[in-house]
Amino acid sequence: MTDIGIMENSQYLTFKLDQEVYALDIIQVREVLDFTEVTKVPRMPEFMRGVINLRGGVVPVVDLRLKFGMSITEKTVDTCIIIMEISLEGESTLLGALADSVQEVLTLEPDQIEPPPRIGTRLKTEFIKGMGKKNDEFVIILDIDKVFSSEELTLLQDAEEEPVLKRAES
Amino acid sequence: MSKLIMTADDSASIRQMVNFTLKQAGYEVIEAVDGQDAIEKLDSHLVSMLITDLNMPRMDGTELIRQVRAKPRYRFIPIIMLTTESQDRKKQEGKAAGATGWIVKPFKPDQLLGVIKKVLK
Amino acid sequence: MSESNRFMDAYRQEAEELLSEIEQAILDIEDDPEDREAVNRLFRCMHTIKGSGSMFGFDAIAEFTHHVETVLDKVRAGLVPVSKRLIDLVLASRDQIMMMLNETEGHQKPDTGTRQKIIESLNAMLFESENDKTLSAEKDIGRPPSFDTTQGKDMTYRIRFRPNREIFSRGMDPALLLDELREMGDCSIMAHTDGIPSIEKLDPESCYLYWDIILVTAKGINAVRDIFIFVEDDCDIRIDIVEAAEQNVEEPVPRLGEILVERGDVIPETVTKALSEQKKIGELLVDSGSVSRGKVESALIEQQRLEKQRLSARVGTVRVPSDRLDKLVNLVGELVITQARLSQVSADMNHAELVNPVEEIERLTTELRDSVLNIRMMPIGTTFSKFRRLVRDLSAELGKDIALITEGAETELDKTVIERLDDPLVHMIRNCIDHGIEPPAERKKKNKPETGTIRLAAAHKGANVVITIEDDGIGLDPDAIRLKAIEKGLIPKEAELTEKEILSRIFAPGFSTSEKITNLSGRGVGMDVVKKTIESLRGTVDVSSVKGKGTCITLKLPLTLAIINGLLVTIGDSYYVLPLATVEECTELTKEDVEKAHGANIMNVRGEIVPYVRLRDHFEMKENKPDLEHIVIADVYDKRIGFVVDHVVGGHQTVIKSLGPAFKGVKDVSGATILGDGTVALILDVNALV
């Protein structure tokens, strides 16, 4: 298993997106919040849901379902925001991710983790650190830094650039 | 108009060096080979400053300074004497005669200009 | 190199002539030992060989000749008799010097043994004649080179310079010495006039003035003393180190009386007595005649200096990591928000007992906010001083004569702002030097003073700091800029623009990327970058210019980046903040207004056509459009532009929060803030919206 770099027992926070179970290394998770009102930032890719007030700080919130090509996260009693610490261009920053529900904290041994499959998942292989197995159920362990690499975040932002005053000036 | 400075020295090489340095810095220069020569030339030119050696034939620097200070038009001009480190006594004589300041030989062009800046407006 | 070679050749030639004259003189002396004139001539020649030799790198000759000269000096003074031995020695010396002269031209190797022998014999002659006291005493009058501990750090010197009355008749102008002092550092000079006699007794050729100088310099006390080297013997000069700038920061600055006593201007008892009378100490001392008014004023200047320096030293000693400061600022921001909420709740409850404490908290919060923001404030002067060097070096390089005048160096700005301002300022000053100010000859032709002036000034103006960079150079040429802008496709050919609008094109990206524009006044090198930086600091840039007379660039910057005055508006369910500084007016946008414009986004405001941006459309918000919308008219690039919103809520103290790296690419929003109820409102960047 050395080739995927998971050597020791690790703890993971598991959560559900559209019936699938995903996991995040617990080290990167700061806290889990109930869903609160998100302020939309205009003209951002749709999966960037907006910002929330986290005890006086402004933290961006992303919709992982949209990012992974599923439908938009609907608000239910179980909907949560997982606040995690990610590294963006070497800068550590907080980021909230919407989850349909948070499951549990799971300990996995290295031999319980398999390398990511080449096919058969909805998301890009590089987003996946490995596949954990728990009670015959597969858990997708995310490489969250990759999911929110600056490349991924800025990909769609330059789409609209033309000045809006054109009509008024002519 | 740039200022006219007289250099009085019996050593041609020193005169040449002083002359060159001053002209580079934008001054006009008039040379005198000894005190007597200097006195004669001072009457026909209006000099803003005098740089003089102390040991010169015919009339030495101290006497030159004394005579220059006696001339009404040169009572307040700066006079710098060139001395060597062993000439403290001569320096005192020069000062008593009315020299403004001195430069100890050997000196570099920059030092000469530095002293001029100190005394010439 | 060639110059020094020329001097060396001249020296060799001269030395050879002198050597033959020396030979002649010695032979004359041999004929007539009483020939004083020949002895003088001999001495003078040796002296010249020595003096000039040291000047042009003939050190060995100078050193050797020194020994001969020393003996000859004694002969001249009658202390060493003329003897056969002397004459032989001098002749041998002459030959030795001749040999050394040729040596440098690559002739035979000199016999240093002979040289040493001659020197020994000469010295022996001196010993015989007298004991060596005077010789050694005269040997070196230079200052012993000692390590100067005062060098390299800022020290405050108190100098009293009381020139000899006769100083003018020695050709010395004390004002030049004062000028020299001024060049050494921060310098206050106070002239004392109490020595001036009544007019009938006044000798216009005497110097009655004397000066007290307070100088702060890092050049060391020896450099300070050197200024007075020509006058130290006959003038009264006292140089004291008042205080090393970095020491004793915690101690109080000495009192006026203490300074006067220390200077010896007054005795301690007088001060104590004066103090007991409970009036201003300076006034008292003057009234009692113990000391002149001038002396008191001079001492006051010293006190002020010290106070100023202590103050700046104190600024230097409080070093806090900026992240701690940021945290404090954030917390205060929180407090401001919470306090706003508290006030709101209190107003809703309308509880009599709540009113007072809530108001008190509001007052305290405001005070706390101001003090905390103040911690981040620094005088802009630190940056200014750097430019003096820039101007000096660059103008010298370009052969221009330029003076930099700075004003308002004490103006305080947020540290971050100052740091980010550095590059734009360098850029603009470079432009002034490079393209603005003409060479001296050209200026003369235009009847301008040959020395060009760049004025760099900072001043507070409301919640902003205004920085102006002004030169009296060539100015901007609107026609040339217009042509260039058309050529670059920045404005349509037929566009009718005011001069101001044309000038503002120098800030347009792509206006000029070349280092030099020949047929144009030349500015524009990356001015768009300058504008961008200033705008990222929530500031504005403005240019005005009179062709041929000069150019003035005005930067307007907010005092701080942490809190701004905002205008809170809503669109749909969301709150937005527009920086109040750019907002000019708010008005309603009725359905009729929209219909009149026939689909164009323009509105007639009191006869003026104002284009507008529908933020609702721009942000693609479809739902809940109200019947009556509002339009906020803002100043964007010197144009009035409207922004259509649903409602205008009102003014809002906006604590700015960064959106963080995740939103680096976002264009229309410059940050976020948290409202009283905890919701997040976005701060709009009006410049980016159009």
Coordinates of N, CA, C and O in Angstrom, one line a residue, chain C residues 76-178:
Chain C
R76 N 69.0 75.2 8.4 CA 68.3 76.5 8.2 C 68.2 77.3 9.5 O 68.4 78.5 9.6
A77 N 67.8 76.5 10.5 CA 67.6 77.2 11.8 C 68.9 77.4 12.6 O 68.9 77.9 13.7
G78 N 70.0 76.9 11.9 CA 71.3 77.1 12.6 C 71.6 76.1 13.7 O 72.6 76.3 14.5
L79 N 70.8 75.1 13.7 CA 71.0 74.1 14.8 C 72.0 73.0 14.4 O 72.6 72.3 15.2
V80 N 72.1 72.8 13.1 CA 73.1 71.9 12.6 C 74.1 72.7 11.7 O 73.7 73.4 10.8
P81 N 75.4 72.6 12.0 CA 76.3 73.4 11.3 C 76.6 72.8 9.9 O 76.4 71.6 9.7
V82 N 77.0 73.7 9.0 CA 77.3 73.3 7.6 C 78.7 72.7 7.8 O 79.6 73.3 8.3
S83 N 78.8 71.4 7.3 CA 80.1 70.7 7.4 C 80.4 69.9 6.1 O 79.4 69.7 5.3
K84 N 81.6 69.5 6.0 CA 81.9 68.7 4.8 C 81.1 67.4 4.9 O 80.5 66.9 3.8
R85 N 80.9 66.9 6.1 CA 80.1 65.6 6.2 C 78.6 65.9 5.7 O 78.1 65.0 5.0
L86 N 78.1 67.0 6.1 CA 76.8 67.4 5.7 C 76.7 67.4 4.2 O 75.8 66.8 3.6
I87 N 77.6 68.1 3.6 CA 77.6 68.3 2.2 C 77.7 67.0 1.4 O 76.9 66.7 0.5
D88 N 78.6 66.1 1.9 CA 78.7 64.8 1.3 C 77.4 64.0 1.4 O 77.0 63.4 0.4
L89 N 76.8 64.1 2.6 CA 75.5 63.4 2.8 C 74.4 63.8 1.9 O 73.7 63.0 1.3
V90 N 74.3 65.2 1.8 CA 73.2 65.7 0.9 C 73.5 65.3 -0.5 O 72.5 65.0 -1.3
L91 N 74.7 65.4 -0.9 CA 75.0 65.0 -2.3 C 74.7 63.5 -2.5 O 74.1 63.2 -3.6
A92 N 75.1 62.7 -1.6 CA 74.8 61.3 -1.7 C 73.2 61.1 -1.7 O 72.7 60.2 -2.5
S93 N 72.6 61.9 -0.9 CA 71.1 61.8 -0.9 C 70.5 62.1 -2.3 O 69.6 61.5 -2.8
R94 N 71.1 63.2 -2.8 CA 70.6 63.7 -4.2 C 70.8 62.5 -5.2 O 69.8 62.3 -5.9
D95 N 71.9 61.9 -5.2 CA 72.2 60.8 -6.1 C 71.2 59.7 -5.9 O 70.7 59.0 -6.8
Q96 N 70.9 59.4 -4.6 CA 70.0 58.4 -4.2 C 68.6 58.6 -4.7 O 67.9 57.8 -5.3
I97 N 68.2 59.9 -4.6 CA 66.8 60.3 -5.1 C 66.8 60.1 -6.6 O 65.8 59.6 -7.1
M98 N 67.9 60.6 -7.3 CA 67.9 60.4 -8.7 C 67.7 59.0 -9.1 O 67.0 58.6 -10.0
M99 N 68.4 58.1 -8.4 CA 68.3 56.7 -8.6 C 66.9 56.1 -8.4 O 66.4 55.4 -9.2
M100 N 66.3 56.6 -7.3 CA 64.9 56.2 -7.1 C 64.0 56.6 -8.1 O 63.0 56.0 -8.4
L101 N 64.2 57.8 -8.6 CA 63.3 58.3 -9.7 C 63.4 57.4 -10.9 O 62.4 57.1 -11.5
N102 N 64.6 57.0 -11.2 CA 64.8 56.2 -12.4 C 64.3 54.8 -12.2 O 63.8 54.1 -13.1
E103 N 64.3 54.4 -10.9 CA 63.9 53.0 -10.6 C 62.5 52.8 -11.0 O 62.1 51.8 -11.6
T104 N 61.7 53.8 -10.9 CA 60.3 53.6 -11.2 C 60.1 53.5 -12.7 O 59.1 53.0 -13.2
E105 N 61.2 53.9 -13.5 CA 61.1 53.7 -14.9 C 61.7 52.4 -15.4 O 61.9 52.1 -16.5
G106 N 62.1 51.6 -14.4 CA 62.6 50.3 -14.7 C 64.1 50.2 -14.9 O 64.6 49.2 -15.5
H107 N 64.8 51.2 -14.4 CA 66.3 51.1 -14.5 C 66.8 50.2 -13.4 O 66.1 49.4 -12.9
Q108 N 68.0 50.4 -13.0 CA 68.7 49.5 -12.1 C 68.0 49.4 -10.8 O 67.3 50.4 -10.3
K109 N 68.2 48.3 -10.1 CA 67.6 48.2 -8.8 C 68.3 49.0 -7.8 O 69.5 49.0 -7.8
P110 N 67.7 49.7 -7.0 CA 68.4 50.6 -6.1 C 69.0 49.9 -4.9 O 68.5 48.8 -4.5
D111 N 70.1 50.4 -4.5 CA 70.8 49.8 -3.4 C 70.2 50.2 -2.1 O 70.5 51.3 -1.6
T112 N 69.3 49.5 -1.5 CA 68.6 50.0 -0.3 C 69.6 50.0 0.8 O 69.3 50.8 1.8
G113 N 70.7 49.3 0.8 CA 71.6 49.4 1.8 C 72.2 50.8 1.9 O 72.3 51.4 3.0
T114 N 72.6 51.4 0.8 CA 73.1 52.7 0.7 C 72.1 53.7 1.3 O 72.4 54.6 2.1
R115 N 70.8 53.5 0.9 CA 69.8 54.4 1.4 C 69.7 54.4 2.9 O 69.6 55.4 3.5
Q116 N 69.7 53.2 3.4 CA 69.6 53.0 4.9 C 70.8 53.7 5.6 O 70.6 54.3 6.6
K117 N 72.0 53.5 5.0 CA 73.2 54.1 5.6 C 73.0 55.6 5.6 O 73.4 56.2 6.6
I118 N 72.6 56.2 4.5 CA 72.4 57.6 4.5 C 71.5 58.1 5.6 O 71.8 59.1 6.3
I119 N 70.4 57.4 5.7 CA 69.4 57.8 6.7 C 70.0 57.7 8.1 O 69.8 58.6 8.9
E120 N 70.7 56.6 8.4 CA 71.4 56.5 9.7 C 72.3 57.7 9.9 O 72.3 58.2 11.0
S121 N 73.1 58.0 8.9 CA 74.0 59.1 9.1 C 73.3 60.4 9.4 O 73.7 61.2 10.2
L122 N 72.2 60.6 8.6 CA 71.4 61.9 8.8 C 70.9 61.9 10.2 O 71.0 63.0 10.9
N123 N 70.3 60.8 10.7 CA 69.8 60.8 12.0 C 70.9 61.0 13.1 O 70.6 61.7 14.1
A124 N 72.0 60.4 12.8 CA 73.1 60.6 13.8 C 73.5 62.1 13.9 O 73.7 62.6 15.0
M125 N 73.4 62.8 12.8 CA 73.7 64.2 12.8 C 72.7 65.0 13.6 O 73.1 65.9 14.3
L126 N 71.5 64.5 13.6 CA 70.5 65.2 14.4 C 70.7 65.0 15.9 O 70.6 65.9 16.7
F127 N 71.1 63.7 16.2 CA 71.3 63.4 17.6 C 72.4 64.2 18.2 O 72.4 64.7 19.3
E128 N 73.4 64.4 17.3 CA 74.6 65.1 17.8 C 74.2 66.6 18.1 O 74.7 67.2 19.0
S129 N 73.4 67.1 17.2 CA 73.1 68.6 17.4 C 72.3 68.9 18.6 O 72.4 69.9 19.2
E130 N 71.3 68.0 18.9 CA 70.4 68.3 20.0 C 69.6 67.1 20.4 O 69.6 66.1 19.7
N131 N 69.0 67.2 21.5 CA 68.1 66.1 21.8 C 66.9 66.2 21.0 O 66.4 67.3 20.5
D132 N 66.3 65.1 20.8 CA 65.3 64.9 19.7 C 63.9 65.4 19.9 O 63.0 65.1 19.2
K133 N 63.7 66.1 21.0 CA 62.4 66.4 21.5 C 61.5 67.1 20.4 O 60.4 66.6 20.1
T134 N 62.0 68.2 19.9 CA 61.2 69.0 19.0 C 60.8 68.1 17.8 O 59.7 68.3 17.2
L135 N 61.8 67.3 17.4 CA 61.6 66.5 16.2 C 60.3 65.6 16.3 O 59.4 65.6 15.5
S136 N 60.4 64.9 17.5 CA 59.3 64.0 17.6 C 57.9 64.7 17.8 O 56.9 64.2 17.4
A137 N 58.1 65.8 18.5 CA 56.8 66.6 18.7 C 56.2 67.1 17.4 O 55.0 67.2 17.3
E138 N 57.1 67.4 16.5 CA 56.5 67.9 15.2 C 56.1 66.9 14.3 O 55.5 67.1 13.2
K139 N 56.5 65.7 14.6 CA 56.4 64.6 13.6 C 55.0 64.4 13.1 O 54.7 64.3 11.9
D140 N 54.1 64.3 14.1 CA 52.7 64.0 13.6 C 51.7 64.9 14.4 O 51.6 64.8 15.6
I141 N 51.1 65.7 13.7 CA 50.1 66.6 14.3 C 48.7 66.1 14.0 O 47.7 66.6 14.4
G142 N 48.7 65.0 13.2 CA 47.4 64.5 12.8 C 46.7 63.9 14.0 O 47.3 63.5 15.0
R143 N 45.4 63.7 14.0 CA 44.7 63.1 15.1 C 45.0 61.6 15.1 O 45.1 61.0 14.0
P144 N 45.3 61.0 16.2 CA 45.6 59.6 16.2 C 44.3 58.9 15.7 O 43.2 59.2 16.2
P145 N 44.5 58.0 14.8 CA 43.3 57.3 14.3 C 42.7 56.3 15.4 O 43.3 55.3 15.7
S146 N 41.7 56.7 16.0 CA 41.1 55.9 17.1 C 39.8 55.4 16.7 O 39.1 56.0 15.9
F147 N 39.3 54.3 17.3 CA 38.0 53.8 16.9 C 36.9 54.8 17.5 O 36.9 55.1 18.6
D148 N 36.1 55.2 16.6 CA 35.1 56.1 17.0 C 33.8 55.4 17.3 O 33.1 54.9 16.5
T149 N 33.5 55.3 18.6 CA 32.3 54.5 19.1 C 31.0 55.2 18.8 O 30.0 54.6 18.8
T150 N 31.2 56.5 18.5 CA 29.9 57.3 18.2 C 29.5 57.1 16.8 O 28.4 57.6 16.4
Q151 N 30.3 56.4 16.0 CA 29.9 56.3 14.6 C 28.9 55.2 14.3 O 29.0 54.2 15.0
G152 N 28.1 55.4 13.3 CA 27.2 54.3 12.9 C 25.8 54.3 13.6 O 25.0 53.6 13.1
K153 N 25.7 55.0 14.7 CA 24.3 55.1 15.3 C 23.9 56.5 15.5 O 24.8 57.4 15.8
D154 N 22.7 56.8 15.4 CA 22.2 58.1 15.6 C 22.5 58.6 17.0 O 22.2 58.0 18.0
M155 N 23.2 59.8 17.1 CA 23.5 60.4 18.3 C 23.1 61.8 18.3 O 23.1 62.4 17.2
T156 N 22.7 62.3 19.4 CA 22.3 63.7 19.4 C 23.5 64.5 20.0 O 24.0 64.2 21.1
Y157 N 23.9 65.5 19.2 CA 25.0 66.4 19.7 C 24.5 67.8 19.9 O 23.7 68.3 19.2
R158 N 25.0 68.3 21.0 CA 24.7 69.7 21.3 C 26.0 70.5 21.0 O 27.1 70.2 21.6
I159 N 26.0 71.4 20.1 CA 27.1 72.2 19.7 C 26.9 73.6 20.0 O 25.9 74.2 19.6
R160 N 27.9 74.2 20.7 CA 27.8 75.7 20.8 C 29.1 76.2 20.0 O 30.2 75.8 20.3
F161 N 28.8 77.0 19.0 CA 29.8 77.5 18.1 C 29.9 79.0 18.3 O 29.0 79.7 17.8
R162 N 30.9 79.5 19.0 CA 31.1 80.9 19.2 C 32.3 81.3 18.4 O 33.4 81.1 18.9
P163 N 32.2 81.8 17.2 CA 33.4 82.1 16.4 C 34.1 83.3 17.0 O 33.6 84.1 17.7
N164 N 35.4 83.3 16.7 CA 36.2 84.4 16.9 C 35.6 85.7 16.2 O 35.2 85.6 15.1
R165 N 35.6 86.8 16.9 CA 35.2 88.0 16.2 C 35.8 88.3 14.9 O 35.2 88.8 14.0
E166 N 37.0 87.9 14.8 CA 37.8 88.2 13.6 C 37.6 87.1 12.5 O 38.4 87.1 11.5
I167 N 36.7 86.2 12.7 CA 36.6 85.1 11.8 C 36.5 85.4 10.3 O 37.1 84.8 9.4
F168 N 35.9 86.6 10.0 CA 35.7 87.0 8.6 C 37.0 87.3 8.0 O 37.3 87.1 6.8
S169 N 37.9 88.0 8.8 CA 39.1 88.4 8.2 C 40.1 87.3 8.0 O 41.2 87.4 7.5
R170 N 39.7 86.1 8.4 CA 40.5 84.9 8.1 C 39.9 84.2 6.9 O 40.3 83.1 6.6
G171 N 38.9 84.8 6.3 CA 38.3 84.3 5.1 C 37.3 83.1 5.3 O 37.0 82.4 4.4
M172 N 36.9 83.0 6.6 CA 36.0 81.9 6.9 C 34.6 82.5 7.0 O 34.4 83.5 7.7
D173 N 33.7 81.8 6.4 CA 32.3 82.1 6.5 C 31.6 81.1 7.4 O 31.4 79.9 7.0
P174 N 31.2 81.5 8.6 CA 30.6 80.5 9.5 C 29.4 79.8 9.0 O 29.1 78.7 9.3
A175 N 28.7 80.6 8.1 CA 27.4 80.0 7.5 C 27.7 78.7 6.8 O 26.9 77.8 6.7
L176 N 28.9 78.7 6.1 CA 29.2 77.5 5.3 C 29.4 76.3 6.3 O 29.1 75.2 5.9
L177 N 30.0 76.5 7.5 CA 30.1 75.4 8.4 C 28.8 75.0 8.9 O 28.5 73.8 9.1
L178 N 27.9 75.9 9.1 CA 26.5 75.5 9.5 C 25.8 74.7 8.4 O 25.2 73.7 8.7

